[in-house]
C-alpha cells in the first residue's frame, strides 16, 4: 500500500477517535480541539509531501526518457517469450509497483535499469534484424534511429542495418548516406570494405548513376580478387546482374553468369558466409526469372543467338536451371532462419 495512504488512514482513525471522545464527554473539549487541529495539519503536510515527491518524480522520470530512446518492447512472435524481453518487462512492472507504493526513488532506479537494457546495442540490433526479417521495415528503422551507440563498432552496425532498411523501402539517397558513414567508420576488415564499396555502387545503380557506380565496383572487385574473397565476388555479381537486367544488357548478363558458374564449379558453399549465401540465393532467383524470358521472349532469344549463343547452349541453360527454383526457396529459408537465430543468440548476451 502507498505509504501516504497509510498516513491518511492513520490520521482518519485519529480524527474519528477525537470526534468520538468529543461526543462522549465535553470535559476534553479543549484537548480534542487541539488534537483535531493537529490531525488537520497532518493531513495538509502529508498531501504537500505527497504532491511534492510525485511532482519531483515525474520531472526526473521525464528527464530519464529524454536520455534514452522511446521504450520499445516489441510483441514479435519470434521473441515475445525470450528471456531478454521478459527481463525488460519485469523492470517496467516493478516500476509500476513502486509507483503505486509511493517508493519513487526505487521506481527511478528500476526505470533507469530498464531503459539502459533497451538501449543495449545488442538488443537494438537484434530486434531490428528480427523486425526486418518479419517485414516490419519502418519499425526497424525507428528502432535503429533511436539507438545511441557507445562504440564505433555499434555505430557502424547501426548505419549498415539502416542502409539495408532504406534500400528495401527504395529510399536510396538515405541508404547512400548511411553507407558513406559506414565507409568512414571502417578500419582494416577487407571483407567489410568489399561489401561497403559494392553497396555504395548498388545505390548509385538504383539512382541510375552508372558513372558514379563504376569506380566502386572496380575497387570492390579488385580487393575481392586480391584477397580471394569468393563471397565478395558473388556479392558484386548479384548487383551487376540486377543492373544489367534492368537495362536489358543481355551480353553482359551472359558474361557475369559464365564467371559465376566458374566460381561455383565444384565449390562447397556450406562454408560460405551469410553474404555469400544471400548472393547465391539472389542469383538463383535471378536465373529462374531469366530462363523464363529466354524460353518465352523471342527477342531476347534471338539477341543471344546473334551473339554466337547456339540453340544447344540455350538447352544447356534450361537443364542447368532444372529444380533451381526449389533450391532457391530452401536456401532463402535457411538464410532467414539463420538471421533469426543470430538475432536470438545476440539477445542471450544480455543475460
CSV table of C-alpha atoms in Angstrom, one decimal:
chain,number,residue,atom,x,y,z
A,1,UNK,CA,0.0,0.0,0.0
A,2,UNK,CA,1.1,3.6,-0.7
A,3,UNK,CA,2.8,5.0,2.4
A,4,UNK,CA,0.9,8.2,2.0
A,5,UNK,CA,-2.3,6.3,2.1
A,6,UNK,CA,-1.2,4.6,5.3
A,7,UNK,CA,-0.7,8.1,6.8
A,8,UNK,CA,-4.2,9.1,5.5
A,9,UNK,CA,-5.8,6.1,7.2
A,10,UNK,CA,-3.9,6.7,10.4
A,11,UNK,CA,-5.0,10.3,10.6
A,12,UNK,CA,-8.6,9.4,9.6
A,13,UNK,CA,-8.8,7.0,12.5
A,14,UNK,CA,-7.3,9.6,14.8
A,15,UNK,CA,-9.9,12.2,13.7
A,16,UNK,CA,-12.7,9.7,14.2
A,17,UNK,CA,-11.3,8.9,17.7
A,18,UNK,CA,-11.3,12.6,18.6
A,19,UNK,CA,-14.9,13.0,17.3
A,20,UNK,CA,-16.0,10.0,19.4
A,21,UNK,CA,-14.3,11.5,22.6
A,22,UNK,CA,-15.8,14.9,21.9
A,23,UNK,CA,-19.4,13.4,21.6
A,24,UNK,CA,-19.0,11.3,24.7
A,25,UNK,CA,-17.6,14.0,27.0
A,26,UNK,CA,-17.2,17.7,26.9
A,27,UNK,CA,-14.5,17.5,29.6
A,28,UNK,CA,-11.8,17.1,26.9
A,29,UNK,CA,-13.2,19.7,24.5
A,30,UNK,CA,-10.0,21.8,24.6
A,31,UNK,CA,-7.7,18.8,24.2
A,32,UNK,CA,-9.8,17.3,21.5
A,33,UNK,CA,-9.8,20.5,19.5
A,34,UNK,CA,-6.0,20.8,19.7
A,35,UNK,CA,-5.7,17.2,18.6
A,36,UNK,CA,-8.2,17.7,15.7
A,37,UNK,CA,-6.3,20.8,14.5
A,38,UNK,CA,-3.0,18.8,14.7
A,39,UNK,CA,-4.6,16.0,12.7
A,40,UNK,CA,-5.9,18.5,10.2
A,41,UNK,CA,-2.4,20.0,9.7
A,42,UNK,CA,-1.1,16.4,9.5
A,43,UNK,CA,-3.4,15.9,6.5
A,44,UNK,CA,-2.1,19.0,4.9
A,45,UNK,CA,1.5,18.1,5.4
A,46,UNK,CA,1.0,14.6,4.1
A,47,UNK,CA,-0.6,15.9,0.9
A,48,UNK,CA,2.0,18.5,0.4
A,49,UNK,CA,4.8,16.0,0.8
A,50,UNK,CA,3.0,13.5,-1.5
A,51,UNK,CA,2.4,16.1,-4.2
A,52,UNK,CA,6.0,17.4,-4.0
A,53,UNK,CA,7.5,14.0,-4.2
A,54,UNK,CA,5.2,12.9,-7.0
A,55,UNK,CA,5.9,16.1,-9.0
A,56,UNK,CA,9.7,15.7,-8.4
A,57,UNK,CA,9.5,12.0,-9.6
A,58,UNK,CA,7.5,12.9,-12.7
A,59,UNK,CA,10.2,15.5,-13.6
A,60,UNK,CA,13.0,13.0,-13.0
A,61,UNK,CA,11.2,10.4,-15.0
A,62,UNK,CA,10.7,12.7,-17.9
A,63,UNK,CA,14.4,13.6,-17.8
A,64,UNK,CA,15.3,9.9,-17.9
A,65,UNK,CA,13.1,9.4,-21.0
A,66,UNK,CA,15.0,12.2,-22.7
A,67,UNK,CA,18.3,10.4,-22.1
A,68,UNK,CA,17.1,7.1,-23.6
A,69,UNK,CA,15.2,6.1,-26.7
A,70,UNK,CA,11.4,5.7,-26.5
A,71,UNK,CA,10.6,2.4,-24.8
A,72,UNK,CA,10.3,-0.3,-27.4
A,73,UNK,CA,9.2,-3.7,-26.2
A,74,UNK,CA,8.0,-5.5,-29.4
A,75,UNK,CA,5.4,-8.2,-29.5
A,76,UNK,CA,7.1,-10.0,-32.2
A,77,UNK,CA,6.1,-13.7,-32.4
A,78,UNK,CA,9.7,-14.8,-32.6
A,79,UNK,CA,10.9,-13.1,-29.4
A,80,UNK,CA,7.9,-12.3,-27.2
A,81,UNK,CA,8.8,-15.2,-24.8
A,82,UNK,CA,12.5,-14.6,-25.0
A,83,UNK,CA,14.2,-14.1,-21.6
A,84,UNK,CA,15.8,-10.8,-22.6
A,85,UNK,CA,12.4,-9.3,-23.3
A,86,UNK,CA,10.9,-10.8,-20.2
A,87,UNK,CA,13.7,-9.2,-18.2
A,88,UNK,CA,12.9,-5.8,-19.6
A,89,UNK,CA,9.2,-6.2,-19.0
A,90,UNK,CA,9.9,-7.1,-15.3
A,91,UNK,CA,11.8,-3.9,-14.9
A,92,UNK,CA,8.8,-1.9,-16.0
A,93,UNK,CA,6.3,-3.9,-14.0
A,94,UNK,CA,8.5,-3.3,-10.9
A,95,UNK,CA,8.5,0.5,-11.7
A,96,UNK,CA,4.7,0.5,-11.7
A,97,UNK,CA,4.6,-1.4,-8.5
A,98,UNK,CA,7.0,1.0,-6.8
A,99,UNK,CA,4.9,4.0,-8.1
A,100,UNK,CA,1.8,2.6,-6.6
A,101,UNK,CA,3.6,2.2,-3.2
A,102,UNK,CA,5.0,5.7,-3.5
A,103,UNK,CA,8.6,4.5,-3.5
A,104,UNK,CA,9.6,6.9,-6.1
A,105,UNK,CA,13.4,6.7,-5.5
A,106,UNK,CA,13.3,2.9,-6.1
A,107,UNK,CA,11.0,3.3,-9.1
A,108,UNK,CA,13.6,5.6,-10.7
A,109,UNK,CA,16.3,3.1,-10.2
A,110,UNK,CA,14.3,0.3,-11.9
A,111,UNK,CA,13.2,2.7,-14.7
A,112,UNK,CA,16.9,3.6,-15.4
A,113,UNK,CA,17.8,-0.1,-15.4
A,114,UNK,CA,15.0,-0.9,-17.9
A,115,UNK,CA,15.9,2.0,-20.2
A,116,UNK,CA,19.6,1.1,-20.2
A,117,UNK,CA,18.8,-2.5,-21.1
A,118,UNK,CA,16.5,-1.4,-24.0
A,119,UNK,CA,19.4,0.8,-25.2
A,120,UNK,CA,21.9,-2.0,-25.3
A,121,UNK,CA,23.3,-2.1,-28.9
A,122,UNK,CA,23.0,-5.9,-29.0
A,123,UNK,CA,19.3,-5.7,-28.2
A,124,UNK,CA,18.6,-2.9,-30.7
A,125,UNK,CA,20.5,-4.6,-33.5
A,126,UNK,CA,18.9,-8.0,-32.8
A,127,UNK,CA,15.4,-6.6,-32.6
A,128,UNK,CA,15.9,-4.6,-35.8
A,129,UNK,CA,17.2,-7.8,-37.6
A,130,UNK,CA,14.1,-9.7,-36.5
A,131,UNK,CA,11.7,-6.8,-37.5
A,132,UNK,CA,13.4,-6.6,-40.9
A,133,UNK,CA,13.1,-10.4,-41.5
A,134,UNK,CA,9.4,-10.1,-40.4
A,135,UNK,CA,8.7,-7.4,-43.0
A,136,UNK,CA,8.3,-4.6,-40.4
A,137,UNK,CA,10.8,-2.3,-42.1
A,138,UNK,CA,9.7,1.1,-40.7
A,139,UNK,CA,9.7,-0.3,-37.1
A,140,UNK,CA,13.2,-1.5,-37.7
A,141,UNK,CA,14.2,2.0,-39.0
A,142,UNK,CA,12.6,3.7,-36.0
A,143,UNK,CA,14.3,1.3,-33.6
A,144,UNK,CA,17.7,1.9,-35.2
A,145,UNK,CA,17.3,5.6,-35.3
A,146,UNK,CA,16.6,5.7,-31.5
A,147,UNK,CA,19.8,3.8,-30.8
A,148,UNK,CA,22.6,5.7,-29.1
A,149,UNK,CA,25.8,3.7,-29.8
A,150,UNK,CA,28.7,3.8,-27.3
A,151,UNK,CA,31.3,2.2,-29.6
A,152,UNK,CA,32.5,2.6,-33.2
A,153,UNK,CA,31.5,-1.0,-34.0
A,154,UNK,CA,28.0,-0.5,-32.7
A,155,UNK,CA,27.7,2.8,-34.7
A,156,UNK,CA,28.9,1.1,-37.8
A,157,UNK,CA,26.5,-1.8,-37.5
A,158,UNK,CA,23.6,0.7,-36.9
A,159,UNK,CA,24.4,2.5,-40.2
A,160,UNK,CA,24.8,-0.7,-42.1
A,161,UNK,CA,21.4,-2.0,-40.9
A,162,UNK,CA,19.8,1.4,-41.6
A,163,UNK,CA,21.2,1.3,-45.2
A,164,UNK,CA,19.6,-2.1,-45.7
A,165,UNK,CA,16.3,-0.9,-44.4
A,166,UNK,CA,16.3,2.3,-46.5
A,167,UNK,CA,17.3,0.3,-49.6
A,168,UNK,CA,14.4,-2.1,-49.0
A,169,UNK,CA,12.0,0.9,-49.0
A,170,UNK,CA,13.5,2.4,-52.1
A,171,UNK,CA,15.0,5.4,-50.3
A,172,UNK,CA,18.4,5.1,-52.0
A,173,UNK,CA,19.5,8.6,-51.1
A,174,UNK,CA,19.3,7.9,-47.3
A,175,UNK,CA,20.8,4.4,-47.9
A,176,UNK,CA,23.8,6.0,-49.6
A,177,UNK,CA,24.2,8.5,-46.8
A,178,UNK,CA,24.3,5.6,-44.3
A,179,UNK,CA,26.8,3.6,-46.4
A,180,UNK,CA,29.1,6.7,-46.8
A,181,UNK,CA,29.1,7.0,-43.0
A,182,UNK,CA,30.0,3.3,-42.7
A,183,UNK,CA,32.9,3.8,-45.0
A,184,UNK,CA,34.2,6.4,-42.6
A,185,UNK,CA,34.0,4.1,-39.7
A,186,UNK,CA,35.6,1.0,-41.4
A,187,UNK,CA,39.1,0.0,-40.2
A,188,UNK,CA,41.0,-2.9,-41.7
A,189,UNK,CA,38.4,-5.6,-42.4
A,190,UNK,CA,38.8,-6.3,-46.2
A,191,UNK,CA,35.5,-8.2,-46.5
A,192,UNK,CA,33.6,-5.4,-44.9
A,193,UNK,CA,35.3,-3.0,-47.3
A,194,UNK,CA,34.3,-5.0,-50.3
A,195,UNK,CA,30.7,-5.2,-49.3
A,196,UNK,CA,30.6,-1.5,-48.4
A,197,UNK,CA,32.0,-0.5,-51.8
A,198,UNK,CA,29.6,-2.9,-53.5
A,199,UNK,CA,26.6,-1.5,-51.6
A,200,UNK,CA,27.5,2.1,-52.5
A,201,UNK,CA,27.8,1.1,-56.2
A,202,UNK,CA,24.3,-0.6,-56.0
A,203,UNK,CA,22.8,2.6,-54.6
A,204,UNK,CA,24.3,4.6,-57.5
A,205,UNK,CA,22.9,2.0,-59.9
A,206,UNK,CA,19.5,2.3,-58.3
A,207,UNK,CA,19.7,6.0,-58.7
A,208,UNK,CA,20.6,5.5,-62.4
A,209,UNK,CA,24.1,6.9,-62.0
A,210,UNK,CA,26.3,4.3,-63.7
A,211,UNK,CA,29.3,6.6,-64.0
A,212,UNK,CA,29.4,7.1,-60.2
A,213,UNK,CA,28.9,3.4,-59.5
A,214,UNK,CA,31.7,2.0,-61.8
A,215,UNK,CA,34.7,3.1,-59.7
A,216,UNK,CA,33.3,1.5,-56.6
A,217,UNK,CA,32.6,-1.8,-58.5
A,218,UNK,CA,36.1,-1.9,-59.9
A,219,UNK,CA,37.7,-1.2,-56.5
A,220,UNK,CA,35.5,-3.8,-54.7
A,221,UNK,CA,36.3,-6.5,-57.3
A,222,UNK,CA,40.0,-5.7,-57.2
A,223,UNK,CA,40.0,-6.2,-53.4
A,224,UNK,CA,37.9,-9.3,-53.6
A,225,UNK,CA,40.3,-10.9,-56.2
A,226,UNK,CA,43.4,-9.9,-54.4
A,227,UNK,CA,42.2,-11.5,-51.1
A,228,UNK,CA,40.4,-14.4,-52.8
A,229,UNK,CA,37.1,-13.4,-51.2
A,230,UNK,CA,34.8,-15.5,-53.4
A,231,UNK,CA,31.7,-14.5,-51.5
A,232,UNK,CA,32.6,-10.9,-52.2
A,233,UNK,CA,32.8,-11.6,-55.9
A,234,UNK,CA,29.4,-13.2,-55.8
A,235,UNK,CA,28.1,-10.2,-53.9
A,236,UNK,CA,29.2,-8.0,-56.7
A,237,UNK,CA,27.8,-10.3,-59.4
A,238,UNK,CA,24.4,-10.1,-57.8
A,239,UNK,CA,24.5,-6.3,-58.0
A,240,UNK,CA,25.7,-6.3,-61.6
A,241,UNK,CA,23.1,-8.9,-62.8
A,242,UNK,CA,20.3,-6.8,-61.4
A,243,UNK,CA,21.6,-3.7,-63.1
A,244,UNK,CA,22.2,-5.4,-66.4
A,245,UNK,CA,18.8,-7.0,-66.3
A,246,UNK,CA,17.0,-3.6,-65.8
A,247,UNK,CA,19.0,-2.3,-68.7
A,248,UNK,CA,18.5,-5.4,-70.9
A,249,UNK,CA,22.2,-5.8,-71.3
A,250,UNK,CA,22.0,-9.5,-72.5
A,251,UNK,CA,25.6,-10.0,-73.4
A,252,UNK,CA,26.8,-8.6,-70.0
A,253,UNK,CA,24.4,-10.8,-68.2
A,254,UNK,CA,25.8,-13.9,-70.0
A,255,UNK,CA,29.3,-12.9,-69.2
A,256,UNK,CA,28.6,-12.4,-65.5
A,257,UNK,CA,26.7,-15.7,-65.3
A,258,UNK,CA,29.6,-17.6,-67.0
A,259,UNK,CA,32.0,-16.2,-64.5
A,260,UNK,CA,29.6,-17.1,-61.7
A,261,UNK,CA,29.3,-20.7,-62.9
A,262,UNK,CA,33.1,-20.9,-63.0
A,263,UNK,CA,33.3,-19.6,-59.4
A,264,UNK,CA,30.8,-22.1,-58.1
A,265,UNK,CA,32.1,-25.1,-60.1
A,266,UNK,CA,33.0,-27.9,-57.7
A,267,UNK,CA,32.6,-25.5,-54.8
A,268,UNK,CA,31.1,-26.5,-51.4
A,269,UNK,CA,29.0,-23.5,-50.4
A,270,UNK,CA,28.4,-24.8,-46.9
A,271,UNK,CA,31.4,-22.9,-45.7
A,272,UNK,CA,30.3,-19.6,-47.2
A,273,UNK,CA,29.4,-16.6,-45.0
A,274,UNK,CA,25.9,-15.2,-44.9
A,275,UNK,CA,26.7,-12.6,-47.5
A,276,UNK,CA,27.8,-15.3,-49.9
A,277,UNK,CA,24.7,-17.4,-49.3
A,278,UNK,CA,22.4,-14.4,-49.8
A,279,UNK,CA,24.2,-13.6,-53.0
A,280,UNK,CA,23.9,-17.1,-54.4
A,281,UNK,CA,20.2,-17.2,-53.4
A,282,UNK,CA,19.6,-13.9,-55.2
A,283,UNK,CA,21.5,-15.2,-58.3
A,284,UNK,CA,19.5,-18.4,-58.3
A,285,UNK,CA,16.3,-16.4,-58.2
A,286,UNK,CA,17.6,-14.1,-61.0
A,287,UNK,CA,18.4,-17.2,-63.1
A,288,UNK,CA,14.9,-18.5,-62.6
A,289,UNK,CA,13.4,-15.3,-63.9
A,290,UNK,CA,15.9,-15.1,-66.7
A,291,UNK,CA,15.3,-18.6,-68.1
A,292,UNK,CA,11.6,-17.8,-68.3
A,293,UNK,CA,12.5,-14.8,-70.5
A,294,UNK,CA,14.9,-16.9,-72.6
A,295,UNK,CA,12.3,-19.5,-73.3
A,296,UNK,CA,9.4,-17.2,-73.9
A,297,UNK,CA,10.8,-14.0,-75.3
A,298,UNK,CA,11.8,-14.4,-78.9
A,299,UNK,CA,13.6,-11.0,-79.0
A,300,UNK,CA,15.9,-12.0,-76.2
A,301,UNK,CA,16.4,-15.4,-77.6
A,302,UNK,CA,17.4,-14.1,-81.0
A,303,UNK,CA,19.7,-11.5,-79.3
A,304,UNK,CA,21.6,-14.3,-77.6
A,305,UNK,CA,21.8,-16.3,-80.9
A,306,UNK,CA,23.1,-13.2,-82.7
A,307,UNK,CA,26.0,-13.1,-80.2
A,308,UNK,CA,27.0,-16.6,-81.1
A,309,UNK,CA,24.9,-18.4,-78.5
A,310,UNK,CA,23.7,-21.6,-80.1
A,311,UNK,CA,20.4,-23.4,-79.5
A,312,UNK,CA,22.5,-26.1,-77.7
A,313,UNK,CA,23.6,-23.5,-75.2
A,314,UNK,CA,20.0,-22.5,-74.6
A,315,UNK,CA,19.1,-26.1,-74.0
A,316,UNK,CA,22.1,-26.5,-71.6
A,317,UNK,CA,20.9,-23.4,-69.7
A,318,UNK,CA,17.4,-24.9,-69.5
A,319,UNK,CA,18.9,-28.1,-68.0
A,320,UNK,CA,21.1,-26.1,-65.7
A,321,UNK,CA,18.0,-24.3,-64.2
A,322,UNK,CA,16.1,-27.5,-63.6
A,323,UNK,CA,15.0,-27.7,-59.9
A,324,UNK,CA,16.8,-24.4,-59.2
A,325,UNK,CA,13.6,-22.7,-58.1
A,326,UNK,CA,13.0,-25.2,-55.2
A,327,UNK,CA,16.7,-25.0,-54.3
A,328,UNK,CA,16.5,-21.2,-54.2
A,329,UNK,CA,13.5,-21.3,-51.8
A,330,UNK,CA,15.2,-23.7,-49.5
A,331,UNK,CA,18.3,-21.6,-49.4
A,332,UNK,CA,16.4,-18.4,-48.7
A,333,UNK,CA,14.5,-20.2,-45.9
A,334,UNK,CA,17.8,-21.3,-44.4
A,335,UNK,CA,19.2,-17.7,-44.6
A,336,UNK,CA,16.2,-16.2,-42.9
A,337,UNK,CA,16.3,-18.9,-40.2
A,338,UNK,CA,20.0,-18.2,-39.7
A,339,UNK,CA,19.3,-14.5,-39.4
A,340,UNK,CA,16.7,-15.0,-36.7
A,341,UNK,CA,18.9,-17.5,-34.8
A,342,UNK,CA,21.8,-15.0,-34.9
A,343,UNK,CA,19.5,-12.3,-33.5
A,344,UNK,CA,18.3,-14.5,-30.7
A,345,UNK,CA,21.8,-15.6,-29.8
A,346,UNK,CA,22.7,-11.9,-29.6
A,347,UNK,CA,19.8,-11.3,-27.2
A,348,UNK,CA,21.2,-14.0,-25.0
A,349,UNK,CA,24.3,-11.8,-24.4
A,350,UNK,CA,22.2,-9.5,-22.3
A,351,UNK,CA,21.8,-12.3,-19.7
